[in-house]
PDB file of C-alpha atoms in Angstrom:
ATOM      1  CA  UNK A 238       0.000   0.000   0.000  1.00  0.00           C
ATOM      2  CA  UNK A 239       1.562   3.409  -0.801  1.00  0.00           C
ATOM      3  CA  UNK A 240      -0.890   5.635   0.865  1.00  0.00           C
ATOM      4  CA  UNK A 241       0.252   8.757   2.409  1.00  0.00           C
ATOM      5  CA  UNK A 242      -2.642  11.146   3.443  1.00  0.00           C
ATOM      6  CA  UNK A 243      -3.293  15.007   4.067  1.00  0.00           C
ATOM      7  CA  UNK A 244      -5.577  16.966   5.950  1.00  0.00           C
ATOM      8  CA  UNK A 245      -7.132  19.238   5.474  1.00  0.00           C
ATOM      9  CA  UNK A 246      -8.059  18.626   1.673  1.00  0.00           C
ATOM     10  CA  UNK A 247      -9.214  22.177   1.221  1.00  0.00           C
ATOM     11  CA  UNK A 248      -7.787  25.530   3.476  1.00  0.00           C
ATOM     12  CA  UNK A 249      -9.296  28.933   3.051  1.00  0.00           C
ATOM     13  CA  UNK A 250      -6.960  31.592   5.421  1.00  0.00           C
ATOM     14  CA  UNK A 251      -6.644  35.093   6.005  1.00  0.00           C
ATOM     15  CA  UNK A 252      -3.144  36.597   5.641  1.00  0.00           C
ATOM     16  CA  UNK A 253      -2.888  37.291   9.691  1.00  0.00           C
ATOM     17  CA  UNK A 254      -4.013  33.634  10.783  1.00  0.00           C
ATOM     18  CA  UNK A 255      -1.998  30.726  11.520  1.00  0.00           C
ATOM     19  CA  UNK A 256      -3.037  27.295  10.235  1.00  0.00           C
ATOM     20  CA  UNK A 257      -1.059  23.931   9.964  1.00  0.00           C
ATOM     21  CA  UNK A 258      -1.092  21.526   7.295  1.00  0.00           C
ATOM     22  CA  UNK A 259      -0.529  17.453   8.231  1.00  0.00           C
ATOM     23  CA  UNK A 260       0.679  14.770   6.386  1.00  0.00           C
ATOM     24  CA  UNK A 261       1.021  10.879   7.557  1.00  0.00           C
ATOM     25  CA  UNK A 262       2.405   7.903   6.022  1.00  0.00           C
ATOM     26  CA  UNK A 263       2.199   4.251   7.617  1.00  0.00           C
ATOM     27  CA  UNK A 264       4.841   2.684   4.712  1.00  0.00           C
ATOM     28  CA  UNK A 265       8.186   2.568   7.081  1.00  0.00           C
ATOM     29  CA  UNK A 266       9.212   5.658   5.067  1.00  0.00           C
ATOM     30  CA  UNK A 267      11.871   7.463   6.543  1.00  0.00           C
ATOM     31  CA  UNK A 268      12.047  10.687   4.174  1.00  0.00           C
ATOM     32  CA  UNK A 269       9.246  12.920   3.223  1.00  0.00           C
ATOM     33  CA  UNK A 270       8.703  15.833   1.181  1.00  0.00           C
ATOM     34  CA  UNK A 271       6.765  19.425   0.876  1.00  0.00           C
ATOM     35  CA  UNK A 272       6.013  20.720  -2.404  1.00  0.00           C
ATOM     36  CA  UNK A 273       4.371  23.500  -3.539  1.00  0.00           C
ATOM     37  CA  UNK A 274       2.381  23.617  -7.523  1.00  0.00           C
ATOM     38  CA  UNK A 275       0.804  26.061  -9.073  1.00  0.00           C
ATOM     39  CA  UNK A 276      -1.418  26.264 -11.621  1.00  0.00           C
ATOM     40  CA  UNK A 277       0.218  24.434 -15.134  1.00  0.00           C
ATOM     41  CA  UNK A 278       3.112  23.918 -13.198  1.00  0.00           C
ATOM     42  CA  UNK A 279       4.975  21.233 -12.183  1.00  0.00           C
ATOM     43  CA  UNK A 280       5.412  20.776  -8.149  1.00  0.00           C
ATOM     44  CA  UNK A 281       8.262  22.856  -6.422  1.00  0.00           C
ATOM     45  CA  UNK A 282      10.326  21.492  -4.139  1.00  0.00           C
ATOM     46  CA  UNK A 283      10.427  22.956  -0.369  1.00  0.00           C
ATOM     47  CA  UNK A 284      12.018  21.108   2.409  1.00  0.00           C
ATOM     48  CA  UNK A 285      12.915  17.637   2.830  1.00  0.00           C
ATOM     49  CA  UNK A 286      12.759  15.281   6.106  1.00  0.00           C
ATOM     50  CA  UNK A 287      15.410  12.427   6.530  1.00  0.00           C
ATOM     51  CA  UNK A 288      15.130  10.299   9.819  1.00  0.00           C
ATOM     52  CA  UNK A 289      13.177  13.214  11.053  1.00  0.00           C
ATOM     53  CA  UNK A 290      15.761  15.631  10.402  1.00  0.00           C
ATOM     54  CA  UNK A 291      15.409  18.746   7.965  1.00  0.00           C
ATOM     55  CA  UNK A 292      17.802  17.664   5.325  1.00  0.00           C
ATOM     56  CA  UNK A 293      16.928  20.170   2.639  1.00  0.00           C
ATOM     57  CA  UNK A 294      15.068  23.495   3.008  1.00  0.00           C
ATOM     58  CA  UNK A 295      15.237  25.040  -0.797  1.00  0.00           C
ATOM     59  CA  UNK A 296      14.960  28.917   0.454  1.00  0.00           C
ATOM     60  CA  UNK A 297      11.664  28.763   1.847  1.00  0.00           C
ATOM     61  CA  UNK A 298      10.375  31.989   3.254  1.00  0.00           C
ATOM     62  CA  UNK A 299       9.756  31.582   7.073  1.00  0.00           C
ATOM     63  CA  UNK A 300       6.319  32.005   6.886  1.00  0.00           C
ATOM     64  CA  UNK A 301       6.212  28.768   6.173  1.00  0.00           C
ATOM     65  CA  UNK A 302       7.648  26.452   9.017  1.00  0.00           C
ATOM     66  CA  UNK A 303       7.911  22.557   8.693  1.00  0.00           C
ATOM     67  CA  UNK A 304       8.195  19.798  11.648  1.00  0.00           C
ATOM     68  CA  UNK A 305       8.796  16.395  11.458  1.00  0.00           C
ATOM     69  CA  UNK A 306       7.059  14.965  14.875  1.00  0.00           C
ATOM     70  CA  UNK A 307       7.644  11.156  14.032  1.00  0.00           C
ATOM     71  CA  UNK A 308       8.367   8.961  11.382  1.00  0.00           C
ATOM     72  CA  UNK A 309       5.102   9.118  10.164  1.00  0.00           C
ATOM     73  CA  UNK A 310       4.175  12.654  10.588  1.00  0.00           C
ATOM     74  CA  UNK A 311       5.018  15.769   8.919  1.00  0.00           C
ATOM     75  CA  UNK A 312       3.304  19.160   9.564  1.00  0.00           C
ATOM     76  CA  UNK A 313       3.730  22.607   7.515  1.00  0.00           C
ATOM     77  CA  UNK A 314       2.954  25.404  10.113  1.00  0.00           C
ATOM     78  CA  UNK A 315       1.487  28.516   7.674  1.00  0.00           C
ATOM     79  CA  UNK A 316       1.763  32.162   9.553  1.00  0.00           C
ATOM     80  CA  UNK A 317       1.080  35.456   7.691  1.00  0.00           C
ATOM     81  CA  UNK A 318       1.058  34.109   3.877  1.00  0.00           C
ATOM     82  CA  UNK A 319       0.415  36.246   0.801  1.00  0.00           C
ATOM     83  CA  UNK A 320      -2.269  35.525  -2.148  1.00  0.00           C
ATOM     84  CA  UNK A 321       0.800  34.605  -4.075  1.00  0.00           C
ATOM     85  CA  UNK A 322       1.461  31.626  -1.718  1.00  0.00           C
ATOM     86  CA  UNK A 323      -2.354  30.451  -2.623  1.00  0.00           C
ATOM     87  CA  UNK A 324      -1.401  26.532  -4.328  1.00  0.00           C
ATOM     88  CA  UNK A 325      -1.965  23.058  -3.855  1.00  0.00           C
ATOM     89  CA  UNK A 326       0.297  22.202  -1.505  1.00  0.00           C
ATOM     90  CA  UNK A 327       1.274  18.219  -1.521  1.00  0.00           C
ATOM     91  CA  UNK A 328       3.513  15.696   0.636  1.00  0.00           C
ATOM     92  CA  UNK A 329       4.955  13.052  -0.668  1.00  0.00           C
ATOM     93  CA  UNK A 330       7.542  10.314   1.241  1.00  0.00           C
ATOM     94  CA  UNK A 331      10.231   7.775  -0.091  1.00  0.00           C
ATOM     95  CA  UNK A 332      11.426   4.287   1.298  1.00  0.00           C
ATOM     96  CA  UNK A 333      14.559   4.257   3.587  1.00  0.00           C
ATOM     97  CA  UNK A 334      17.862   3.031   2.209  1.00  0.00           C
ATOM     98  CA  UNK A 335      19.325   1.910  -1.239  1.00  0.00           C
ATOM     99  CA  UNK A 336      19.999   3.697  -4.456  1.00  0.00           C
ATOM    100  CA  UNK A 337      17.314   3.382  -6.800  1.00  0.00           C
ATOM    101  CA  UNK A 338      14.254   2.363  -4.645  1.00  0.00           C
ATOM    102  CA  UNK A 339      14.908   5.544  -2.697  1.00  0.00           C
ATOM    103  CA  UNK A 340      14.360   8.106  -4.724  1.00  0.00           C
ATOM    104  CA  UNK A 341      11.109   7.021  -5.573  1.00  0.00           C
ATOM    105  CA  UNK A 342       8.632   9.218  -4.006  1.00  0.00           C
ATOM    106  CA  UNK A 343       4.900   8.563  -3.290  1.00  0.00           C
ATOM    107  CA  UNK A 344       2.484  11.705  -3.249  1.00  0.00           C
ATOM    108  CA  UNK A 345      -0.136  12.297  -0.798  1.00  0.00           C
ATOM    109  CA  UNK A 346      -3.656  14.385  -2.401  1.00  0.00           C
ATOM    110  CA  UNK A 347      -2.428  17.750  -1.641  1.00  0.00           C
ATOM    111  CA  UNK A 348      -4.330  20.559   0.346  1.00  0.00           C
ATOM    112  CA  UNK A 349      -5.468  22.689  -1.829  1.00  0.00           C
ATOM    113  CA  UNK A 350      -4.642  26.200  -0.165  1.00  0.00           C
ATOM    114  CA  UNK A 351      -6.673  29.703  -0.759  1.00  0.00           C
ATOM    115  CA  UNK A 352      -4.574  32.818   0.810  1.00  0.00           C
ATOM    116  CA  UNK A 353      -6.994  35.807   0.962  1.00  0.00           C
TER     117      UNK A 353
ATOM    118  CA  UNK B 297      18.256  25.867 -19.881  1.00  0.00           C
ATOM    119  CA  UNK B 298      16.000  23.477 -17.833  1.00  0.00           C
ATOM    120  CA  UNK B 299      17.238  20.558 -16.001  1.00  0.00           C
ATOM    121  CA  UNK B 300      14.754  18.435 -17.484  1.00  0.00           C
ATOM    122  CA  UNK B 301      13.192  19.354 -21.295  1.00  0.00           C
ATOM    123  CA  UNK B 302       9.396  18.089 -22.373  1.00  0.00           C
ATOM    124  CA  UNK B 303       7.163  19.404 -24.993  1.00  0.00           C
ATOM    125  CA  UNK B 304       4.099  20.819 -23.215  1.00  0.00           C
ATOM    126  CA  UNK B 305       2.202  19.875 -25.812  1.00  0.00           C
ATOM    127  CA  UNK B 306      -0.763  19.792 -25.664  1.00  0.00           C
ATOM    128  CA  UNK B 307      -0.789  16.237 -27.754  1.00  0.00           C
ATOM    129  CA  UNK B 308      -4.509  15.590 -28.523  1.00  0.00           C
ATOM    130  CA  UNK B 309      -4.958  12.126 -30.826  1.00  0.00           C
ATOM    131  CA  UNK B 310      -7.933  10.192 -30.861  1.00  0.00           C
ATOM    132  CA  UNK B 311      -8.680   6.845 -29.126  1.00  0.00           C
ATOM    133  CA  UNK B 312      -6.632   3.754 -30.109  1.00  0.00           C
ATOM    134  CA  UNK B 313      -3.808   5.835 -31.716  1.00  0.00           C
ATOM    135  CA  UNK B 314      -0.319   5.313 -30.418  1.00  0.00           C
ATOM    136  CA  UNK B 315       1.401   8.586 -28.612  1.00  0.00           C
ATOM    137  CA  UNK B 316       4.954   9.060 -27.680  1.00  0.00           C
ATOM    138  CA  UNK B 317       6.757  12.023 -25.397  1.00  0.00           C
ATOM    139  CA  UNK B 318      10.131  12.640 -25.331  1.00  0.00           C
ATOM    140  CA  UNK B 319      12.418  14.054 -22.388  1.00  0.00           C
ATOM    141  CA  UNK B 320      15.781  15.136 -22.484  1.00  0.00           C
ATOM    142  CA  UNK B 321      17.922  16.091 -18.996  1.00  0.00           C
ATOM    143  CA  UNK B 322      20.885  17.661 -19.065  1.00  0.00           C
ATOM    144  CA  UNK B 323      22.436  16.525 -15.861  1.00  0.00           C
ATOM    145  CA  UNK B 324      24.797  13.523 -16.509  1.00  0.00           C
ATOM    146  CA  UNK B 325      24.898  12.323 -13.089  1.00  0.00           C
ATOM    147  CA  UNK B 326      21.320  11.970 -13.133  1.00  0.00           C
ATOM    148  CA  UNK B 327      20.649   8.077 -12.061  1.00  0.00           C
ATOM    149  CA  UNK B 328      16.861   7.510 -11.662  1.00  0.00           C
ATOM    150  CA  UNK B 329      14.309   8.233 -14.086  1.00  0.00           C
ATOM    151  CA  UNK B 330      10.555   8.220 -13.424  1.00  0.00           C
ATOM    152  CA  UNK B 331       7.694   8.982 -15.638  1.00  0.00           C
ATOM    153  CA  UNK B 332       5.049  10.218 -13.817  1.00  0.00           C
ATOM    154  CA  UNK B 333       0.914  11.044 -14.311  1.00  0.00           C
ATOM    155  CA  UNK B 334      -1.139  14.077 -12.983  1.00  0.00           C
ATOM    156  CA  UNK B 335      -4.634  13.925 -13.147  1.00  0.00           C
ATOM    157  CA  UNK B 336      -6.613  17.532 -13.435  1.00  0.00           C
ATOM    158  CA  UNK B 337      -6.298  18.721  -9.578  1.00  0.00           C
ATOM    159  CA  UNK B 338      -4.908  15.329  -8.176  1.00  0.00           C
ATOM    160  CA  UNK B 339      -1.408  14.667  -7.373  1.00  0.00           C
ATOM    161  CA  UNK B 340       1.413  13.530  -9.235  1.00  0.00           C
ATOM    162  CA  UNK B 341       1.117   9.240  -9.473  1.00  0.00           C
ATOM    163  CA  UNK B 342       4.274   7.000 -10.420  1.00  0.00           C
ATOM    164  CA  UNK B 343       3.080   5.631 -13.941  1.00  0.00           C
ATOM    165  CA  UNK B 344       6.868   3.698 -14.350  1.00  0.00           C
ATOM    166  CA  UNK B 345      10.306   3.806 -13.088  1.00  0.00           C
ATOM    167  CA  UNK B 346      12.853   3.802 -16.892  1.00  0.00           C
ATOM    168  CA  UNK B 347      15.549   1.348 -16.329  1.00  0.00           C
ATOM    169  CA  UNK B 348      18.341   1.395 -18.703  1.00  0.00           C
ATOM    170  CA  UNK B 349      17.459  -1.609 -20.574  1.00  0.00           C
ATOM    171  CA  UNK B 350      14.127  -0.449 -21.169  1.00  0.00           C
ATOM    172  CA  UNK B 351      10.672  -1.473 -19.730  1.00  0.00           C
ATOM    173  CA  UNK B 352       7.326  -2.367 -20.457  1.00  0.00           C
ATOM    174  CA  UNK B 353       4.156  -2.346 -18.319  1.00  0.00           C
ATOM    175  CA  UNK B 354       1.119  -3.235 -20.001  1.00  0.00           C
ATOM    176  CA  UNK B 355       0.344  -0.451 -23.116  1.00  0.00           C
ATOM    177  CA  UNK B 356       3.441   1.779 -21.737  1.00  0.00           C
ATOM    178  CA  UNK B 357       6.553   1.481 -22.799  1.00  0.00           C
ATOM    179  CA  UNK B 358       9.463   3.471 -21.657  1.00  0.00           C
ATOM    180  CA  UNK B 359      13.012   4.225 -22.964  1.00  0.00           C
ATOM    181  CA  UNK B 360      16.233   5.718 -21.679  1.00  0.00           C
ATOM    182  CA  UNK B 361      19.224   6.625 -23.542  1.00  0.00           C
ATOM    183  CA  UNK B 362      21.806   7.475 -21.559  1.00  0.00           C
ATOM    184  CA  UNK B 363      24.291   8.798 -23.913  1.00  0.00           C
ATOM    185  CA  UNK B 364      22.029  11.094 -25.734  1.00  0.00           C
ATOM    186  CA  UNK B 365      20.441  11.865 -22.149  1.00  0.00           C
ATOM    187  CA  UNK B 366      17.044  10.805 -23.335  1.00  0.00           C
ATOM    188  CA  UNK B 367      14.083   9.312 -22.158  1.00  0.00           C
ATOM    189  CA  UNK B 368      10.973   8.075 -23.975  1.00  0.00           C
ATOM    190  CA  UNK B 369       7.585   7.235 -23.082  1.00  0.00           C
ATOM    191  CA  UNK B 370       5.285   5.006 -25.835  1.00  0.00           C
ATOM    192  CA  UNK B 371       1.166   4.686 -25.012  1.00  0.00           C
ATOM    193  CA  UNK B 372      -0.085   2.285 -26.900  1.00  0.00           C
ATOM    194  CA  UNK B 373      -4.128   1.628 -27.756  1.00  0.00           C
ATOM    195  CA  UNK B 374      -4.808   5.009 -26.062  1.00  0.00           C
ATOM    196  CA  UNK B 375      -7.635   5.171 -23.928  1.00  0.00           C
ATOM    197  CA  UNK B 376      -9.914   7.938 -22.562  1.00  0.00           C
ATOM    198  CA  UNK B 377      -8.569   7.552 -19.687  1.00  0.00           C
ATOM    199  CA  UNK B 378      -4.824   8.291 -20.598  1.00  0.00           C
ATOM    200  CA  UNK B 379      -5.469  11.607 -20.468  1.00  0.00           C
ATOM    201  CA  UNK B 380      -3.327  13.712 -18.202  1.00  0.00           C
ATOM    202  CA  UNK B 381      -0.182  15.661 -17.786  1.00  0.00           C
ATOM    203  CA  UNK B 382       2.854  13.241 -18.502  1.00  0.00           C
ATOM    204  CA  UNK B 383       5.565  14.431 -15.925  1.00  0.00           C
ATOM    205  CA  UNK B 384       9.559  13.235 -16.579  1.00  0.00           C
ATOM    206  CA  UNK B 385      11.684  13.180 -13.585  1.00  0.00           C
ATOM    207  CA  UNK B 386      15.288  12.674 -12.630  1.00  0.00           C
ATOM    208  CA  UNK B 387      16.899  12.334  -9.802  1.00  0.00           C
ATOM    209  CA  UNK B 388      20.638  12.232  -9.102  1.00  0.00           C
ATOM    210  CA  UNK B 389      21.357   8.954  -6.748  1.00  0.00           C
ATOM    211  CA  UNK B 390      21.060   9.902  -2.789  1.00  0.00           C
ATOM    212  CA  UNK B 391      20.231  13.443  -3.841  1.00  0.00           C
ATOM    213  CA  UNK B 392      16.692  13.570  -2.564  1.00  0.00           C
ATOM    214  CA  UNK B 393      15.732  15.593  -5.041  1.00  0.00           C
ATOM    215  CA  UNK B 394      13.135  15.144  -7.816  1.00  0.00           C
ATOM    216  CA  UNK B 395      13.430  17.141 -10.864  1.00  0.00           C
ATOM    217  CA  UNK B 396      10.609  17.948 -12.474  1.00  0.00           C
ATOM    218  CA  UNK B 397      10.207  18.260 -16.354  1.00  0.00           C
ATOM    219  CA  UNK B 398       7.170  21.169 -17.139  1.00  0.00           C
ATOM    220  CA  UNK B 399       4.981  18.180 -17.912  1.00  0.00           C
ATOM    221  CA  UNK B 400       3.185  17.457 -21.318  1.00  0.00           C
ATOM    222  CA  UNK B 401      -0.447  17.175 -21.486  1.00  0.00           C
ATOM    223  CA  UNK B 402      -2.280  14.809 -23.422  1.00  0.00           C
ATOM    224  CA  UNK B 403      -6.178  14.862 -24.158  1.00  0.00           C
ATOM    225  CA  UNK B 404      -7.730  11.211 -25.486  1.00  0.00           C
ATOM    226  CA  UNK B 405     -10.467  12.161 -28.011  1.00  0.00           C
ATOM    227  CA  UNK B 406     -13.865   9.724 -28.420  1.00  0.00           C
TER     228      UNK B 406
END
């Protein structure tokens, strides 16, 4: 089964409130991913989670902040966005170990995110 | 120049035809190549994994040429259903890192 889920599916916010995004996988994956895709776009890369440890954080505006509770869970903490950061906003996660099989990511549905 | 090259298309050819996209990446320590499917407003799915040899799965067929840095996807009896955005990606090996071609999209006709 390569299921990984996120919650909420939809997210209307102001630009003063603070909301969180979650995403869980039960697959023994030890990395996951946050991307960002717009519109006719294909997804952007934002931070990356190793063994629970940020590993890659591609110049992501602190607005957005990411945590990595457990193994299974990964959270995107959202304070003061723009319009511009509107998207669908997806997780994805990858097995542990090897060469090949590792870089072979599983997306979750996305949140679709409305900044107004 | 992009990492990873498609033509965005869009491709539309009517059912039962046979459709092919083309990728080119420009990274030559790129080790893992992926063809993946996006579905209007749904995320990206893993359609097939290219190996070097080259790989079948059913009506999909893909290719990789390493020397030319060139990878191939072939749909064969194309279905309604095919449509979608056809997404190459690399990766380099341990790098963590998807790289994402713009996608090409592809309408089945009736």
């Amino acid at each position: 089964d390569t299921e990984v889920t996120q919650t909420p599916k939809h997210l209307v916010m102001g630009m003063t409130n603070k909301k969180s995004l979650k995403c869980e996988q039960h697959m023994g994956h030890r990395a996951m991913y946050w991307y960002k895709q717009k519109a006719k776009k294909p997804p952007e890369l934002m931070f990356v989670y190793s063994y629970e440890k940020l590993s890659i954080n591609e110049s992501v505006p602190s607005r957005f902040s990411p945590e990595c509770p457990n193994s299974s869970l990964l959270n995107l903490h959202l304070h003061a966005l723009q319009p511009e950061d509107s998207a669908l906003y997806l997780c994805a996660s990858s097995p542990p170990g090897g060469t090949f099989y590792q870089e072979t990511q599983y997306f979750g549905p996305g949140t679709r995110l409305l900044v107004l | 120049r992009k990492e990873v090259e498609q033509d965005p298309g869009p491709f539309n050819v009517p059912e039962g035809a046979t459709v092919a996209f083309n990728c080119t990446y420009s990274n030559s320590a790129s080790q893992s190549f992926f063809w993946y499917r996006q579905d209007c407003r749904k995320e990206p799915k893993l359609l097939m994994s290219v190996y070097s040899s080259g790989n079948e799965d059913g009506r999909f067929t893909a290719q990789l040429n390493r020397a030319s840095q060139y990878i191939s996807l072939l749909i064969r009896d194309s279905k309604l259903s095919d449509s979608a955005t056809y997404l190459c990606v690399v990766s380099r090996q341990g790098a963590q890192k998807l790289v994402f071609g713009q996608g090409t999209r592809l309408t089945i006709n009736p």
